[in-house]
Amino acid sequence: EAQVTQNPRYLITVTGKKLTVTCSQNMNHEYMSWYRQDPGLGLRQIYYSMNVEVTDKGDVPEGYKVSRKEKRNFPLILESPSPNQTSLYFCASTRGGLTEAFFGQGTRLTVV
Amino acid sequence: AQKITQTQPGMFVQEKEAVTLDCTYDTSDPSYGLFWYKQPSSGEMIFLIYQGSYDQQNATEGRYSLNFQKARKSANLVISASQLGDSAMYFCAMREGLAGTALIFGKGTTLSVSS
């Protein structure tokens, strides 16, 4: 089954404690992205990757890092989380061009 | 200026009725794609329907159709014969250009279907 898998689904952490949210896709897609969803703001892109070792900033990259060492994986790293990063996070992949994006199940992160 | 505008924060409809969710967009790129996603209360994002800027006909997928009016830059989602399971948040999104990397989302419309 074609899917994007994120882990964990839920995470509560404390300010400053480094964390990683994993994302993996099994569709051999070149393009992967991270979005955050906040009430009243819709989804906003954090980072994207067009291929292995090729990443770039989206609209709200501050406080986040990503890496793309393998085509299937695109982890999101919060080196020093802060309460304003409390949000619902989505990983998405697409084969590119004007095709639909496939989303992971979402990760609900709370930073206290 | 917002690139995707959804002006209806909430919509209410009865079962079996049709409902239209509004979406207007703004782009100067001649190549773009318009997407609708459904987000139920469980949180996942479900792709519903796609319309390309060069598509001559309106897209349809089962009970979903996209009313694409290019000159007016609108891409409204029409759900025919609403069901209780249609209650969810609906997002309109756009990707610009053939090499576009980002989906630009509207703020969403919450649809509530009652029996």
mmCIF file of C-alpha atoms in Angstrom:
data_model
loop_
_atom_site.group_PDB
_atom_site.id
_atom_site.type_symbol
_atom_site.label_atom_id
_atom_site.label_comp_id
_atom_site.label_asym_id
_atom_site.label_seq_id
_atom_site.Cartn_x
_atom_site.Cartn_y
_atom_site.Cartn_z
ATOM 1 C CA GLU A 1 0.000 0.000 0.000
ATOM 2 C CA ALA A 2 1.309 3.435 -0.989
ATOM 3 C CA GLN A 3 1.834 5.466 2.134
ATOM 4 C CA VAL A 4 3.724 8.097 4.058
ATOM 5 C CA THR A 5 4.521 7.086 7.619
ATOM 6 C CA GLN A 6 5.280 9.543 10.373
ATOM 7 C CA ASN A 7 6.358 8.794 13.902
ATOM 8 C CA PRO A 8 5.479 9.506 16.587
ATOM 9 C CA ARG A 9 1.800 10.416 16.250
ATOM 10 C CA TYR A 10 1.784 12.282 19.550
ATOM 11 C CA LEU A 11 4.657 13.833 21.470
ATOM 12 C CA ILE A 12 4.856 15.963 24.583
ATOM 13 C CA THR A 13 8.281 17.349 25.341
ATOM 14 C CA VAL A 14 9.973 20.070 27.360
ATOM 15 C CA THR A 15 11.553 23.254 26.102
ATOM 16 C CA GLY A 16 15.064 22.729 24.806
ATOM 17 C CA LYS A 17 15.055 18.952 24.555
ATOM 18 C CA LYS A 18 16.089 17.930 21.042
ATOM 19 C CA LEU A 19 13.640 15.765 19.149
ATOM 20 C CA THR A 20 13.253 14.146 15.741
ATOM 21 C CA VAL A 21 10.056 13.324 13.907
ATOM 22 C CA THR A 22 10.598 10.637 11.315
ATOM 23 C CA CYS A 23 8.956 10.426 7.908
ATOM 24 C CA SER A 24 9.199 7.618 5.390
ATOM 25 C CA GLN A 25 7.487 7.052 2.025
ATOM 26 C CA ASN A 26 7.314 3.901 -0.082
ATOM 27 C CA MET A 27 6.336 5.444 -3.418
ATOM 28 C CA ASN A 28 9.820 6.360 -4.647
ATOM 29 C CA HIS A 29 8.781 10.010 -4.731
ATOM 30 C CA GLU A 30 11.472 12.602 -5.299
ATOM 31 C CA TYR A 31 9.732 15.484 -3.555
ATOM 32 C CA MET A 32 9.103 15.549 0.173
ATOM 33 C CA SER A 33 7.951 18.358 2.429
ATOM 34 C CA TRP A 34 7.166 19.221 6.003
ATOM 35 C CA TYR A 35 4.183 21.379 6.952
ATOM 36 C CA ARG A 36 2.844 22.680 10.206
ATOM 37 C CA GLN A 37 -0.843 23.308 10.816
ATOM 38 C CA ASP A 38 -2.033 25.913 13.275
ATOM 39 C CA PRO A 39 -5.629 26.995 13.969
ATOM 40 C CA GLY A 40 -6.782 29.725 11.630
ATOM 41 C CA LEU A 41 -3.589 29.579 9.562
ATOM 42 C CA GLY A 42 -4.025 26.450 7.451
ATOM 43 C CA LEU A 43 -0.884 24.504 6.589
ATOM 44 C CA ARG A 44 2.430 26.208 6.038
ATOM 45 C CA GLN A 45 5.529 24.667 4.510
ATOM 46 C CA ILE A 46 8.579 24.365 6.770
ATOM 47 C CA TYR A 47 11.157 22.673 4.522
ATOM 48 C CA TYR A 48 11.145 20.698 1.331
ATOM 49 C CA SER A 49 13.467 18.370 -0.527
ATOM 50 C CA MET A 50 13.645 17.770 -4.255
ATOM 51 C CA ASN A 51 15.939 14.776 -4.001
ATOM 52 C CA VAL A 52 18.607 13.141 -1.888
ATOM 53 C CA GLU A 53 20.880 15.761 -0.317
ATOM 54 C CA VAL A 54 18.804 18.599 -1.834
ATOM 55 C CA THR A 55 16.761 20.554 0.690
ATOM 56 C CA ASP A 56 15.510 24.110 0.948
ATOM 57 C CA LYS A 57 13.542 26.377 3.248
ATOM 58 C CA GLY A 58 9.832 26.836 3.025
ATOM 59 C CA ASP A 59 7.803 29.645 4.533
ATOM 60 C CA VAL A 60 8.458 28.974 8.233
ATOM 61 C CA PRO A 61 11.883 27.269 8.606
ATOM 62 C CA GLU A 62 13.104 28.964 11.801
ATOM 63 C CA GLY A 63 13.844 26.493 14.572
ATOM 64 C CA TYR A 64 13.804 23.423 12.337
ATOM 65 C CA LYS A 65 16.326 21.290 10.482
ATOM 66 C CA VAL A 66 15.902 18.524 7.961
ATOM 67 C CA SER A 67 18.068 15.999 6.183
ATOM 68 C CA ARG A 68 17.583 13.747 3.156
ATOM 69 C CA LYS A 69 20.222 11.057 3.140
ATOM 70 C CA GLU A 70 17.959 8.468 1.526
ATOM 71 C CA LYS A 71 15.166 8.978 -0.954
ATOM 72 C CA ARG A 72 12.509 7.415 1.255
ATOM 73 C CA ASN A 73 13.280 9.247 4.522
ATOM 74 C CA PHE A 74 12.941 12.898 5.443
ATOM 75 C CA PRO A 75 13.235 13.504 9.199
ATOM 76 C CA LEU A 76 12.338 16.798 10.857
ATOM 77 C CA ILE A 77 14.665 17.872 13.656
ATOM 78 C CA LEU A 78 13.922 20.386 16.389
ATOM 79 C CA GLU A 79 17.280 21.108 18.019
ATOM 80 C CA SER A 80 15.867 23.220 20.842
ATOM 81 C CA PRO A 81 12.063 23.123 20.811
ATOM 82 C CA SER A 82 10.103 26.067 22.158
ATOM 83 C CA PRO A 83 6.407 26.381 23.093
ATOM 84 C CA ASN A 84 5.654 28.277 19.861
ATOM 85 C CA GLN A 85 6.501 25.090 17.984
ATOM 86 C CA THR A 86 3.507 23.365 19.532
ATOM 87 C CA SER A 87 1.567 22.369 16.432
ATOM 88 C CA LEU A 88 0.313 19.584 14.202
ATOM 89 C CA TYR A 89 3.022 18.517 11.772
ATOM 90 C CA PHE A 90 2.599 16.772 8.449
ATOM 91 C CA CYS A 91 5.088 15.144 6.163
ATOM 92 C CA ALA A 92 4.100 14.889 2.506
ATOM 93 C CA SER A 93 5.551 13.384 -0.638
ATOM 94 C CA THR A 94 4.821 13.821 -4.326
ATOM 95 C CA ARG A 95 6.346 12.622 -7.555
ATOM 96 C CA GLY A 96 6.555 16.230 -8.662
ATOM 97 C CA GLY A 97 4.926 18.433 -11.241
ATOM 98 C CA LEU A 98 1.260 19.152 -10.784
ATOM 99 C CA THR A 99 0.412 15.943 -8.955
ATOM 100 C CA GLU A 100 -1.245 15.431 -5.616
ATOM 101 C CA ALA A 101 0.722 15.204 -2.412
ATOM 102 C CA PHE A 102 0.373 12.214 -0.132
ATOM 103 C CA PHE A 103 0.360 13.081 3.543
ATOM 104 C CA GLY A 104 1.458 11.209 6.618
ATOM 105 C CA GLN A 105 -0.935 10.743 9.513
ATOM 106 C CA GLY A 106 0.339 13.833 11.310
ATOM 107 C CA THR A 107 2.340 14.355 14.493
ATOM 108 C CA ARG A 108 0.759 16.365 17.268
ATOM 109 C CA LEU A 109 3.613 18.020 19.146
ATOM 110 C CA THR A 110 3.259 19.846 22.448
ATOM 111 C CA VAL A 111 6.241 21.717 23.893
ATOM 112 C CA VAL A 112 5.864 22.719 27.535
ATOM 113 C CA ALA B 1 -1.965 39.119 -0.709
ATOM 114 C CA GLN B 2 -3.279 35.672 0.059
ATOM 115 C CA LYS B 3 -2.800 33.208 -2.721
ATOM 116 C CA ILE B 4 -5.653 30.936 -1.647
ATOM 117 C CA THR B 5 -8.765 32.380 -0.066
ATOM 118 C CA GLN B 6 -11.530 30.368 1.526
ATOM 119 C CA THR B 7 -14.132 32.828 2.745
ATOM 120 C CA GLN B 8 -16.437 30.412 4.571
ATOM 121 C CA PRO B 9 -15.083 29.475 8.001
ATOM 122 C CA GLY B 10 -18.047 27.161 8.570
ATOM 123 C CA MET B 11 -20.834 25.639 6.515
ATOM 124 C CA PHE B 12 -23.887 23.713 7.663
ATOM 125 C CA VAL B 13 -25.886 21.351 5.464
ATOM 126 C CA GLN B 14 -28.415 18.585 5.866
ATOM 127 C CA GLU B 15 -27.863 15.039 4.703
ATOM 128 C CA LYS B 16 -28.532 14.429 1.008
ATOM 129 C CA GLU B 17 -28.231 18.115 0.155
ATOM 130 C CA ALA B 18 -25.533 19.443 -2.150
ATOM 131 C CA VAL B 19 -23.012 21.944 -0.813
ATOM 132 C CA THR B 20 -20.481 24.244 -2.445
ATOM 133 C CA LEU B 21 -17.265 25.226 -0.689
ATOM 134 C CA ASP B 22 -15.686 28.346 -2.108
ATOM 135 C CA CYS B 23 -12.065 28.841 -3.088
ATOM 136 C CA THR B 24 -10.428 31.675 -4.972
ATOM 137 C CA TYR B 25 -6.782 31.778 -5.920
ATOM 138 C CA ASP B 26 -4.208 34.241 -7.106
ATOM 139 C CA THR B 27 -1.276 33.416 -9.358
ATOM 140 C CA SER B 28 0.455 34.842 -12.393
ATOM 141 C CA ASP B 29 1.927 31.493 -13.395
ATOM 142 C CA PRO B 30 0.067 29.982 -16.380
ATOM 143 C CA SER B 31 0.781 26.460 -15.106
ATOM 144 C CA TYR B 32 -0.724 25.549 -11.790
ATOM 145 C CA GLY B 33 -2.709 22.856 -10.087
ATOM 146 C CA LEU B 34 -5.581 23.181 -7.667
ATOM 147 C CA PHE B 35 -6.290 20.565 -5.024
ATOM 148 C CA TRP B 36 -8.906 19.893 -2.390
ATOM 149 C CA TYR B 37 -8.142 17.957 0.767
ATOM 150 C CA LYS B 38 -10.435 16.725 3.515
ATOM 151 C CA GLN B 39 -9.332 16.624 7.140
ATOM 152 C CA PRO B 40 -11.694 14.693 9.433
ATOM 153 C CA SER B 41 -11.537 15.099 13.196
ATOM 154 C CA SER B 42 -8.992 12.275 13.348
ATOM 155 C CA GLY B 43 -6.533 14.667 11.704
ATOM 156 C CA GLU B 44 -5.302 12.956 8.552
ATOM 157 C CA MET B 45 -5.233 14.782 5.223
ATOM 158 C CA ILE B 46 -7.207 13.027 2.494
ATOM 159 C CA PHE B 47 -6.801 14.035 -1.137
ATOM 160 C CA LEU B 48 -10.147 14.551 -2.862
ATOM 161 C CA ILE B 49 -9.774 16.094 -6.284
ATOM 162 C CA TYR B 50 -7.378 17.884 -8.618
ATOM 163 C CA GLN B 51 -7.775 20.433 -11.415
ATOM 164 C CA GLY B 52 -4.958 21.509 -13.696
ATOM 165 C CA SER B 53 -4.848 24.997 -15.149
ATOM 166 C CA TYR B 54 -4.932 23.658 -18.701
ATOM 167 C CA ASP B 55 -7.737 21.192 -18.116
ATOM 168 C CA GLN B 56 -10.707 22.039 -20.281
ATOM 169 C CA GLN B 57 -13.271 20.135 -18.279
ATOM 170 C CA ASN B 58 -14.169 20.357 -14.623
ATOM 171 C CA ALA B 59 -12.732 17.528 -12.567
ATOM 172 C CA THR B 60 -15.080 14.999 -10.981
ATOM 173 C CA GLU B 61 -14.451 12.184 -8.501
ATOM 174 C CA GLY B 62 -17.562 10.359 -7.386
ATOM 175 C CA ARG B 63 -19.666 12.781 -5.333
ATOM 176 C CA TYR B 64 -17.008 15.491 -5.599
ATOM 177 C CA SER B 65 -16.718 17.909 -8.463
ATOM 178 C CA LEU B 66 -14.637 21.004 -8.920
ATOM 179 C CA ASN B 67 -16.313 24.045 -10.436
ATOM 180 C CA PHE B 68 -13.314 25.634 -12.166
ATOM 181 C CA GLN B 69 -13.817 29.172 -13.442
ATOM 182 C CA LYS B 70 -10.422 30.243 -14.694
ATOM 183 C CA ALA B 71 -11.280 33.836 -15.595
ATOM 184 C CA ARG B 72 -12.691 34.394 -12.114
ATOM 185 C CA LYS B 73 -9.821 32.434 -10.520
ATOM 186 C CA SER B 74 -12.171 30.272 -8.562
ATOM 187 C CA ALA B 75 -12.090 26.554 -7.873
ATOM 188 C CA ASN B 76 -15.129 25.684 -5.803
ATOM 189 C CA LEU B 77 -15.673 22.184 -4.460
ATOM 190 C CA VAL B 78 -19.159 20.776 -4.910
ATOM 191 C CA ILE B 79 -20.233 17.817 -2.807
ATOM 192 C CA SER B 80 -23.428 16.235 -4.025
ATOM 193 C CA ALA B 81 -25.752 14.282 -1.704
ATOM 194 C CA SER B 82 -23.932 15.106 1.552
ATOM 195 C CA GLN B 83 -23.389 12.343 4.070
ATOM 196 C CA LEU B 84 -22.729 12.503 7.801
ATOM 197 C CA GLY B 85 -19.197 11.289 7.116
ATOM 198 C CA ASP B 86 -18.536 14.422 5.062
ATOM 199 C CA SER B 87 -18.352 16.458 8.271
ATOM 200 C CA ALA B 88 -14.744 17.647 8.307
ATOM 201 C CA MET B 89 -12.413 20.535 7.562
ATOM 202 C CA TYR B 90 -11.819 21.108 3.842
ATOM 203 C CA PHE B 91 -8.731 22.766 2.460
ATOM 204 C CA CYS B 92 -8.181 24.235 -0.964
ATOM 205 C CA ALA B 93 -4.554 24.260 -2.100
ATOM 206 C CA MET B 94 -2.503 25.319 -5.104
ATOM 207 C CA ARG B 95 0.845 24.384 -6.556
ATOM 208 C CA GLU B 96 2.362 26.885 -8.963
ATOM 209 C CA GLY B 97 4.513 26.007 -11.946
ATOM 210 C CA LEU B 98 5.575 22.622 -13.248
ATOM 211 C CA ALA B 99 8.511 22.577 -10.845
ATOM 212 C CA GLY B 100 6.552 23.914 -7.907
ATOM 213 C CA THR B 101 7.577 22.440 -4.617
ATOM 214 C CA ALA B 102 5.042 23.843 -2.203
ATOM 215 C CA LEU B 103 1.352 23.377 -1.759
ATOM 216 C CA ILE B 104 -0.132 26.715 -0.731
ATOM 217 C CA PHE B 105 -3.143 26.178 1.470
ATOM 218 C CA GLY B 106 -6.177 28.218 2.321
ATOM 219 C CA LYS B 107 -7.307 28.480 5.917
ATOM 220 C CA GLY B 108 -9.993 25.890 5.493
ATOM 221 C CA THR B 109 -13.760 25.540 5.762
ATOM 222 C CA THR B 110 -15.416 23.416 8.414
ATOM 223 C CA LEU B 111 -18.381 21.507 7.020
ATOM 224 C CA SER B 112 -21.017 20.131 9.374
ATOM 225 C CA VAL B 113 -23.587 17.695 8.005
ATOM 226 C CA SER B 114 -26.669 17.001 10.097
ATOM 227 C CA SER B 115 -29.344 14.329 9.814
#
